[in-house]
Amino acid sequence: MPCSLLGLHPWEAGRPSPAVYSSLAVNPAGEAVVSSEQKVYDVVLKQAALLKRQLRTPVLDARPQDMDMPRNGLKEAYDRCGEICEEYAKTFYLGTMLMTEERRRAIWAIYVWCRRTDELVDGPNANYITPTALDRWEKRLEDLFTGRPYDMLDAALSDTISRFPIDIQPFRDMIEGMRSDLRKTRYNNFDELYMYCYYVAGTVGLMSVPVMGIATESKATTESVYSAALALGIANQLTNILRDVGEDARRGRIYLPQDELAQAGLSDEDIFKGVVTNRWRNFMKRQIKRARMFFEEAERGVTELSQASRWPVWASLLLYRQILDEIEANDYNNFTKRAYVGKGKKLLALPVAYGKSLLLPCSLRNGQT
Ligand SMILES: CC(C)=CCC/C(C)=C/CC/C(C)=C/CC/C(C)=C/[C@@H]1[C@@H](COP(=O)(O)OP(=O)(O)O)[C@]1(C)CC/C=C(\C)CC/C=C(\C)CCC=C(C)C
Ligand SMILES: [Mn+2]
């Protein structure tokens, strides 16, 4: 049985990655099925192979000097992406302010595309969104990847993908996640939830690595850095889910593994009622522990990123992880209290993140990753 169905992560305790550990799971009918972790790990391997191939082709070095600054109109487009990022996600925005200018602009463009994709299913017009609308959004994505952007925000992303070796697959997969949000409001087990988290958040990690860059001195494999980036996305999404239990329930959604709820003696009704009981506290403790495991997995990869990218990624990791501490501090009342990291704690995270960003890559300290 794969670890995920037992509630454990296969990379935990230094186990080999799913590629060599658990390619097959068994469903309740006794049929062999490929686990979500294996499916996602296959994407990680493909993305890592693409990045290695593209880095051998010195596209960036061959660019004319004037490509370093965006052309007319594009500067405005990137600035607008920055404003949107600042408006919707102050913490990420703070992180991007610690990056080099070219990387910051690229992350803003990616952020805005992700935010717009999420708004399709979560925004004010969500009730009118159909799978066909998502198909059209995907067609638009293909167009911008082939240099035919539809509007100025797409043009910023189109420019970004011409500057960094970014592949279309994680973008397509995020749209797939939004498709699943249209049809699905329950997750039978962690394997299903893991797939959802990959689609809507793990993909962000995969999109970001080519922009963040891997340290030239790092001895880690590209696959292991991608795995860590994926883990950060999953950790963030699990944290999001645990923070928003009450809010999601009010929209009829429960992003928690149904089998684990049942094992804890809890039902959908308990979630809709929203009373904090010892059963709920114990269930939450287990979910928080799992989210922290993914953050730990991510930590090993941050040190392998290029020096200039480590600080913002550490900052966002530390800040996001603190939401879990706040859920604990709220005595696990995530039904009516929103876990929130105060300004003081946010500011304190910056120097801590800076200190961590100065550490040598793990792969150099421990010999190999
Ligand atoms: C090796 C290593 C560790 C590399 C780092 C890789 C890296 C930068 C990973 C980033 C991971 C990350 C920030 C994931 C985002 C996860 C997330 C919050 C997903 C949200 C999905 C839907 O959730 P929901 O609807 O429940 O949430 P809301 O209530 O609507 O908020 C998303 C909303 C999907 C869309 C994601 C975004 C809009 C965020 C994209 C963020 C970036 C591109 C910025 C990354 C930059 C930094 C500095 C970390
Ligand atoms: Mn959303």
Short mmCIF file of C-alpha atoms and ligand atoms in Angstrom, two decimals:
data_model
loop_
_atom_site.label_atom_id
_atom_site.label_comp_id
_atom_site.label_asym_id
_atom_site.label_seq_id
_atom_site.Cartn_x
_atom_site.Cartn_y
_atom_site.Cartn_z
CA MET A 1 0.00 0.00 0.00
CA PRO A 2 1.43 3.44 -0.84
CA CYS A 3 2.38 5.70 2.04
CA SER A 4 -0.08 8.37 1.00
CA LEU A 5 -3.04 6.13 1.77
CA LEU A 6 -1.61 5.57 5.22
CA GLY A 7 -1.36 9.31 5.67
CA LEU A 8 2.41 9.29 5.31
CA HIS A 9 4.50 10.95 2.69
CA PRO A 10 6.89 8.63 0.80
CA TRP A 11 9.79 11.05 1.06
CA GLU A 12 9.41 11.06 4.81
CA ALA A 13 12.27 9.50 6.79
CA GLY A 14 14.55 9.62 3.78
CA ARG A 15 12.61 7.06 1.78
CA PRO A 16 13.25 6.96 -1.96
CA SER A 17 11.00 9.08 -4.17
CA PRO A 18 7.78 7.51 -5.48
CA ALA A 19 9.47 6.75 -8.78
CA VAL A 20 11.30 3.90 -7.10
CA TYR A 21 9.12 3.33 -4.06
CA SER A 22 5.42 3.17 -4.82
CA SER A 23 4.32 3.30 -8.40
CA LEU A 24 1.16 1.29 -7.82
CA ALA A 25 -1.61 1.52 -5.25
CA VAL A 26 -4.58 -0.77 -4.75
CA ASN A 27 -8.10 0.67 -4.82
CA PRO A 28 -10.95 -0.64 -2.60
CA ALA A 29 -12.00 -3.00 -5.43
CA GLY A 30 -8.53 -4.56 -5.27
CA GLU A 31 -7.46 -3.13 -8.65
CA ALA A 32 -3.95 -1.79 -9.15
CA VAL A 33 -3.96 1.97 -9.80
CA VAL A 34 -1.18 4.52 -10.20
CA SER A 35 -1.04 6.68 -7.06
CA SER A 36 -1.37 10.46 -7.28
CA GLU A 37 2.14 10.87 -5.93
CA GLN A 38 3.53 8.74 -8.72
CA LYS A 39 1.57 10.65 -11.37
CA VAL A 40 2.80 13.97 -10.00
CA TYR A 41 6.36 12.70 -9.61
CA ASP A 42 6.33 11.82 -13.31
CA VAL A 43 5.52 15.48 -14.04
CA VAL A 44 8.39 16.53 -11.75
CA LEU A 45 10.81 14.30 -13.66
CA LYS A 46 9.61 15.70 -16.97
CA GLN A 47 9.91 19.31 -15.81
CA ALA A 48 13.38 18.68 -14.40
CA ALA A 49 14.51 17.07 -17.66
CA LEU A 50 13.16 20.02 -19.66
CA LEU A 51 14.93 22.53 -17.44
CA LYS A 52 18.25 20.67 -17.70
CA ARG A 53 17.94 20.54 -21.48
CA GLN A 54 17.04 24.22 -21.78
CA LEU A 55 19.78 25.38 -19.43
CA ARG A 56 22.31 23.68 -21.67
CA THR A 57 21.01 25.92 -24.50
CA PRO A 58 22.26 29.36 -23.45
CA VAL A 59 19.10 31.26 -24.45
CA LEU A 60 19.48 33.91 -21.77
CA ASP A 61 23.14 34.63 -22.55
CA ALA A 62 22.46 34.89 -26.27
CA ARG A 63 19.82 37.57 -25.79
CA PRO A 64 20.59 41.07 -27.04
CA GLN A 65 21.30 43.55 -24.23
CA ASP A 66 18.10 45.55 -24.79
CA MET A 67 16.01 42.48 -23.90
CA ASP A 68 16.95 43.09 -20.27
CA MET A 69 14.38 45.85 -19.98
CA PRO A 70 10.82 45.15 -21.14
CA ARG A 71 9.83 46.99 -24.31
CA ASN A 72 7.28 49.83 -24.35
CA GLY A 73 3.90 48.78 -23.05
CA LEU A 74 5.41 45.79 -21.33
CA LYS A 75 6.77 47.89 -18.50
CA GLU A 76 3.23 49.13 -17.89
CA ALA A 77 1.93 45.55 -18.07
CA TYR A 78 4.47 44.31 -15.52
CA ASP A 79 3.78 47.30 -13.25
CA ARG A 80 0.08 46.45 -13.33
CA CYS A 81 0.92 42.82 -12.43
CA GLY A 82 2.91 44.17 -9.47
CA GLU A 83 -0.04 46.30 -8.33
CA ILE A 84 -2.39 43.31 -8.52
CA CYS A 85 0.04 41.14 -6.58
CA GLU A 86 0.36 43.84 -3.91
CA GLU A 87 -3.40 44.24 -3.69
CA TYR A 88 -4.28 40.54 -3.43
CA ALA A 89 -1.26 38.97 -1.73
CA LYS A 90 0.72 41.33 0.48
CA THR A 91 2.91 38.51 1.82
CA PHE A 92 3.96 37.23 -1.61
CA TYR A 93 4.45 40.81 -2.74
CA LEU A 94 6.75 41.46 0.20
CA GLY A 95 8.69 38.35 -0.82
CA THR A 96 9.04 39.51 -4.41
CA MET A 97 10.46 42.86 -3.24
CA LEU A 98 13.50 40.89 -2.06
CA MET A 99 14.19 39.54 -5.58
CA THR A 100 16.18 40.84 -8.52
CA GLU A 101 14.07 43.03 -10.81
CA GLU A 102 13.79 40.59 -13.72
CA ARG A 103 12.77 37.73 -11.44
CA ARG A 104 10.34 39.92 -9.52
CA ARG A 105 8.56 40.96 -12.71
CA ALA A 106 8.39 37.35 -13.87
CA ILE A 107 6.90 36.16 -10.57
CA TRP A 108 4.33 38.97 -10.70
CA ALA A 109 3.28 37.89 -14.19
CA ILE A 110 2.96 34.26 -13.04
CA TYR A 111 1.11 35.36 -9.91
CA VAL A 112 -1.42 37.34 -11.92
CA TRP A 113 -2.09 34.48 -14.32
CA CYS A 114 -2.61 32.11 -11.33
CA ARG A 115 -4.86 34.61 -9.56
CA ARG A 116 -7.00 35.16 -12.68
CA THR A 117 -7.29 31.41 -13.16
CA ASP A 118 -8.42 30.98 -9.55
CA GLU A 119 -10.86 33.91 -9.88
CA LEU A 120 -12.62 32.08 -12.71
CA VAL A 121 -13.92 29.49 -10.25
CA ASP A 122 -13.78 31.52 -7.02
CA GLY A 123 -14.49 35.07 -8.14
CA PRO A 124 -17.75 37.04 -8.49
CA ASN A 125 -18.64 35.39 -11.82
CA ALA A 126 -17.88 31.87 -10.61
CA ASN A 127 -21.53 30.79 -10.93
CA TYR A 128 -21.42 31.39 -14.66
CA ILE A 129 -18.18 29.51 -15.29
CA THR A 130 -18.53 26.30 -17.26
CA PRO A 131 -15.94 23.73 -18.40
CA THR A 132 -16.17 25.39 -21.82
CA ALA A 133 -15.04 28.71 -20.34
CA LEU A 134 -12.03 26.91 -18.88
CA ASP A 135 -11.34 25.36 -22.30
CA ARG A 136 -11.29 28.89 -23.74
CA TRP A 137 -8.93 30.01 -20.98
CA GLU A 138 -6.64 27.11 -21.89
CA LYS A 139 -6.70 28.11 -25.56
CA ARG A 140 -5.70 31.62 -24.49
CA LEU A 141 -2.85 30.11 -22.50
CA GLU A 142 -1.63 28.23 -25.58
CA ASP A 143 -1.78 31.47 -27.57
CA LEU A 144 0.27 33.42 -25.08
CA PHE A 145 2.84 30.61 -25.01
CA THR A 146 3.18 30.96 -28.78
CA GLY A 147 3.66 34.74 -28.56
CA ARG A 148 0.04 35.75 -29.23
CA PRO A 149 -1.17 37.31 -25.95
CA TYR A 150 -4.77 38.40 -25.65
CA ASP A 151 -4.37 41.37 -23.27
CA MET A 152 -1.64 43.29 -21.47
CA LEU A 153 -1.50 40.94 -18.48
CA ASP A 154 -1.10 37.94 -20.80
CA ALA A 155 1.57 39.93 -22.65
CA ALA A 156 3.60 40.20 -19.44
CA LEU A 157 3.51 36.41 -19.04
CA SER A 158 4.28 35.92 -22.72
CA ASP A 159 7.39 38.05 -22.24
CA THR A 160 8.32 36.14 -19.07
CA ILE A 161 8.21 32.78 -20.81
CA SER A 162 10.46 34.15 -23.53
CA ARG A 163 13.02 35.07 -20.85
CA PHE A 164 12.92 31.96 -18.63
CA PRO A 165 12.75 28.25 -19.53
CA ILE A 166 9.15 27.82 -18.35
CA ASP A 167 7.02 24.93 -19.63
CA ILE A 168 3.27 25.05 -20.29
CA GLN A 169 2.38 21.83 -18.45
CA PRO A 170 2.04 23.21 -14.88
CA PHE A 171 -0.18 25.99 -16.25
CA ARG A 172 -2.41 23.48 -18.02
CA ASP A 173 -2.51 21.41 -14.83
CA MET A 174 -3.64 24.39 -12.78
CA ILE A 175 -6.58 24.83 -15.16
CA GLU A 176 -7.31 21.13 -14.67
CA GLY A 177 -7.46 21.81 -10.90
CA MET A 178 -10.04 24.52 -11.51
CA ARG A 179 -12.05 22.06 -13.65
CA SER A 180 -12.08 19.67 -10.72
CA ASP A 181 -13.25 22.52 -8.43
CA LEU A 182 -16.29 22.89 -10.68
CA ARG A 183 -17.39 19.29 -10.31
CA LYS A 184 -16.05 18.12 -6.96
CA THR A 185 -16.77 19.23 -3.39
CA ARG A 186 -15.50 16.20 -1.45
CA TYR A 187 -12.22 14.21 -1.34
CA ASN A 188 -12.44 10.54 -0.41
CA ASN A 189 -8.87 10.21 0.84
CA PHE A 190 -5.52 11.97 0.96
CA ASP A 191 -4.54 10.54 -2.41
CA GLU A 192 -7.39 12.52 -4.04
CA LEU A 193 -6.62 15.62 -2.00
CA TYR A 194 -2.94 15.40 -2.89
CA MET A 195 -3.82 15.46 -6.59
CA TYR A 196 -6.02 18.53 -6.07
CA CYS A 197 -3.24 20.28 -4.12
CA TYR A 198 -0.78 19.49 -6.91
CA TYR A 199 -3.10 20.96 -9.52
CA VAL A 200 -3.88 24.23 -7.77
CA ALA A 201 -0.67 24.85 -5.82
CA GLY A 202 2.13 22.34 -6.48
CA THR A 203 2.04 23.65 -10.03
CA VAL A 204 3.02 27.12 -8.73
CA GLY A 205 6.23 25.62 -7.36
CA LEU A 206 7.00 24.01 -10.73
CA MET A 207 6.30 27.29 -12.57
CA SER A 208 8.57 29.20 -10.21
CA VAL A 209 11.77 27.10 -10.22
CA PRO A 210 12.93 28.20 -13.71
CA VAL A 211 12.58 31.83 -12.55
CA MET A 212 14.14 31.35 -9.12
CA GLY A 213 17.10 29.42 -10.57
CA ILE A 214 19.24 26.74 -8.94
CA ALA A 215 22.53 27.78 -7.27
CA THR A 216 25.50 27.10 -9.56
CA GLU A 217 27.38 25.57 -6.62
CA SER A 218 24.46 23.26 -5.67
CA LYS A 219 25.14 19.55 -5.93
CA ALA A 220 21.46 18.66 -5.63
CA THR A 221 19.70 17.03 -8.56
CA THR A 222 17.25 19.18 -10.52
CA GLU A 223 14.55 16.59 -9.69
CA SER A 224 15.09 17.04 -5.96
CA VAL A 225 14.78 20.84 -6.26
CA TYR A 226 11.55 20.46 -8.22
CA SER A 227 10.26 17.97 -5.63
CA ALA A 228 10.93 20.53 -2.90
CA ALA A 229 9.17 23.27 -4.87
CA LEU A 230 6.21 20.95 -5.36
CA ALA A 231 6.23 20.20 -1.61
CA LEU A 232 6.10 23.93 -0.83
CA GLY A 233 3.05 24.36 -3.03
CA ILE A 234 1.34 21.35 -1.41
CA ALA A 235 2.25 22.58 2.10
CA ASN A 236 0.83 26.02 1.34
CA GLN A 237 -2.39 24.61 -0.04
CA LEU A 238 -2.88 22.20 2.88
CA THR A 239 -2.35 25.20 5.17
CA ASN A 240 -4.89 27.22 3.16
CA ILE A 241 -7.38 24.38 3.48
CA LEU A 242 -6.89 24.06 7.25
CA ARG A 243 -7.20 27.82 7.74
CA ASP A 244 -10.38 28.07 5.63
CA VAL A 245 -12.41 25.06 6.89
CA GLY A 246 -15.34 27.20 8.10
CA GLU A 247 -15.34 29.51 5.09
CA ASP A 248 -15.25 26.57 2.65
CA ALA A 249 -18.00 24.72 4.55
CA ARG A 250 -20.26 27.76 4.20
CA ARG A 251 -19.82 27.31 0.44
CA GLY A 252 -20.69 23.62 0.73
CA ARG A 253 -17.07 22.50 0.28
CA ILE A 254 -15.03 20.18 2.46
CA TYR A 255 -11.40 19.83 1.39
CA LEU A 256 -10.55 17.25 4.04
CA PRO A 257 -10.01 13.51 3.47
CA GLN A 258 -13.39 11.87 4.12
CA ASP A 259 -11.83 8.56 5.25
CA GLU A 260 -9.72 10.35 7.87
CA LEU A 261 -12.71 12.31 9.10
CA ALA A 262 -14.65 9.06 9.51
CA GLN A 263 -11.72 7.40 11.31
CA ALA A 264 -11.71 10.35 13.73
CA GLY A 265 -15.44 9.85 14.34
CA LEU A 266 -16.36 13.04 12.46
CA SER A 267 -18.87 13.68 9.70
CA ASP A 268 -19.72 16.49 7.28
CA GLU A 269 -22.47 17.49 9.74
CA ASP A 270 -19.88 18.12 12.46
CA ILE A 271 -18.06 20.46 10.11
CA PHE A 272 -21.23 22.31 9.17
CA LYS A 273 -22.10 22.65 12.88
CA GLY A 274 -18.60 23.97 13.54
CA VAL A 275 -18.15 23.06 17.20
CA VAL A 276 -14.57 22.53 18.42
CA THR A 277 -14.50 19.18 20.23
CA ASN A 278 -11.62 16.96 21.32
CA ARG A 279 -12.27 14.77 18.30
CA TRP A 280 -11.83 17.82 16.08
CA ARG A 281 -8.67 18.91 17.93
CA ASN A 282 -7.12 15.48 17.48
CA PHE A 283 -8.07 15.35 13.82
CA MET A 284 -6.60 18.82 13.28
CA LYS A 285 -3.35 17.91 15.06
CA ARG A 286 -2.82 15.11 12.55
CA GLN A 287 -3.59 17.36 9.56
CA ILE A 288 -1.25 20.07 10.84
CA LYS A 289 1.50 17.51 11.36
CA ARG A 290 1.19 16.40 7.75
CA ALA A 291 1.30 19.97 6.42
CA ARG A 292 4.47 20.57 8.47
CA MET A 293 6.06 17.47 6.92
CA PHE A 294 5.60 19.01 3.48
CA PHE A 295 7.15 22.28 4.70
CA GLU A 296 10.14 20.28 5.96
CA GLU A 297 10.52 18.61 2.58
CA ALA A 298 10.43 22.06 0.98
CA GLU A 299 13.08 23.44 3.35
CA ARG A 300 15.68 21.05 1.96
CA GLY A 301 15.20 22.56 -1.50
CA VAL A 302 15.20 26.26 -0.64
CA THR A 303 18.90 26.17 0.19
CA GLU A 304 19.60 24.85 -3.32
CA LEU A 305 18.04 27.87 -5.04
CA SER A 306 20.20 30.65 -6.39
CA GLN A 307 21.37 32.91 -3.58
CA ALA A 308 19.18 35.84 -4.65
CA SER A 309 15.98 33.74 -4.59
CA ARG A 310 16.46 32.09 -1.22
CA TRP A 311 15.49 35.02 0.98
CA PRO A 312 12.01 35.60 -0.52
CA VAL A 313 11.23 31.90 -0.64
CA TRP A 314 12.37 31.41 2.98
CA ALA A 315 10.28 34.43 3.97
CA SER A 316 7.16 33.12 2.30
CA LEU A 317 7.73 29.60 3.71
CA LEU A 318 8.17 30.87 7.28
CA LEU A 319 5.19 33.21 7.03
CA TYR A 320 2.85 30.63 5.55
CA ARG A 321 3.91 27.97 8.05
CA GLN A 322 3.10 30.32 10.92
CA ILE A 323 -0.56 30.13 9.92
CA LEU A 324 -0.45 26.57 11.32
CA ASP A 325 0.86 27.92 14.66
CA GLU A 326 -1.99 30.44 14.68
CA ILE A 327 -4.58 27.68 14.15
CA GLU A 328 -3.12 25.98 17.23
CA ALA A 329 -3.16 29.28 19.12
CA ASN A 330 -6.88 29.61 18.24
CA ASP A 331 -7.41 26.22 19.93
CA TYR A 332 -8.21 24.71 16.49
CA ASN A 333 -11.24 26.92 15.95
CA ASN A 334 -10.94 27.28 12.19
CA PHE A 335 -14.73 27.35 11.87
CA THR A 336 -15.33 30.93 12.95
CA LYS A 337 -11.83 32.36 13.58
CA ARG A 338 -9.45 33.07 10.72
CA ALA A 339 -5.84 32.24 11.62
CA TYR A 340 -3.86 35.36 10.94
CA VAL A 341 -0.16 36.17 11.29
CA GLY A 342 0.21 39.66 12.78
CA LYS A 343 2.40 42.42 11.34
CA GLY A 344 5.03 42.09 14.10
CA LYS A 345 5.55 38.38 13.44
CA LYS A 346 5.64 39.05 9.70
CA LEU A 347 8.38 41.61 10.10
CA LEU A 348 10.34 39.34 12.41
CA ALA A 349 10.29 36.58 9.78
CA LEU A 350 12.32 38.73 7.37
CA PRO A 351 15.65 38.78 9.23
CA VAL A 352 15.21 35.11 10.18
CA ALA A 353 14.66 34.29 6.51
CA TYR A 354 17.67 36.38 5.56
CA GLY A 355 19.87 34.47 8.02
CA LYS A 356 18.67 31.15 6.57
CA SER A 357 19.29 32.34 3.03
CA LEU A 358 22.99 32.74 3.85
CA LEU A 359 23.38 29.06 4.72
CA LEU A 360 25.28 26.87 2.29
CA PRO A 361 23.14 24.57 0.12
CA CYS A 362 22.22 21.35 1.99
CA SER A 363 23.80 19.34 -0.81
CA LEU A 364 27.19 20.90 0.01
CA ARG A 365 26.82 20.54 3.76
CA ASN A 366 25.70 16.90 3.74
CA GLY A 367 27.65 15.68 0.77
CA GLN A 368 24.71 14.93 -1.56
CA THR A 369 20.92 15.24 -1.93
C1 LIG B 1 12.88 24.72 -4.12
C2 LIG B 1 11.77 25.61 -3.69
C3 LIG B 1 11.24 25.38 -2.36
C4 LIG B 1 11.34 26.53 -4.54
C5 LIG B 1 10.30 27.50 -4.29
C6 LIG B 1 9.18 27.33 -5.26
C7 LIG B 1 8.06 28.31 -4.99
C8 LIG B 1 8.31 29.73 -5.15
C9 LIG B 1 6.87 27.84 -4.64
C10 LIG B 1 5.71 28.71 -4.38
C11 LIG B 1 4.59 27.90 -3.87
C12 LIG B 1 3.35 28.73 -3.70
C13 LIG B 1 3.47 30.13 -3.28
C14 LIG B 1 2.16 28.15 -3.94
C15 LIG B 1 0.87 28.88 -3.88
C16 LIG B 1 -0.16 28.00 -3.24
C17 LIG B 1 -1.51 28.67 -3.18
C18 LIG B 1 -1.72 29.64 -2.11
C19 LIG B 1 -2.46 28.33 -4.08
C20 LIG B 1 -3.79 28.94 -4.16
C21 LIG B 1 -4.79 28.14 -4.79
C22 LIG B 1 -6.24 28.01 -4.64
O1 LIG B 1 -6.57 28.03 -3.28
P1 LIG B 1 -7.90 28.61 -2.68
O2 LIG B 1 -8.89 28.90 -3.72
O3 LIG B 1 -8.25 27.67 -1.58
O4 LIG B 1 -7.31 29.90 -2.03
P2 LIG B 1 -7.82 31.39 -1.98
O5 LIG B 1 -8.77 31.41 -0.83
O6 LIG B 1 -8.45 31.73 -3.28
O7 LIG B 1 -6.57 32.20 -1.72
C23 LIG B 1 -4.35 29.40 -5.29
C24 LIG B 1 -5.15 30.61 -5.06
C25 LIG B 1 -3.88 29.19 -6.71
C26 LIG B 1 -3.27 30.40 -7.29
C27 LIG B 1 -1.96 30.73 -6.66
C28 LIG B 1 -1.58 31.98 -6.50
C29 LIG B 1 -2.41 33.12 -6.91
C30 LIG B 1 -0.24 32.24 -5.86
C31 LIG B 1 0.88 32.27 -6.88
C32 LIG B 1 2.08 32.80 -6.20
C33 LIG B 1 3.24 33.09 -6.79
C34 LIG B 1 3.49 32.89 -8.23
C35 LIG B 1 4.29 33.74 -5.95
C36 LIG B 1 5.41 32.83 -5.51
C37 LIG B 1 6.41 33.72 -4.92
C38 LIG B 1 7.09 33.56 -3.77
C39 LIG B 1 8.00 34.63 -3.32
C40 LIG B 1 6.96 32.37 -2.91
MN MN B 2 -9.45 30.67 -4.56
#
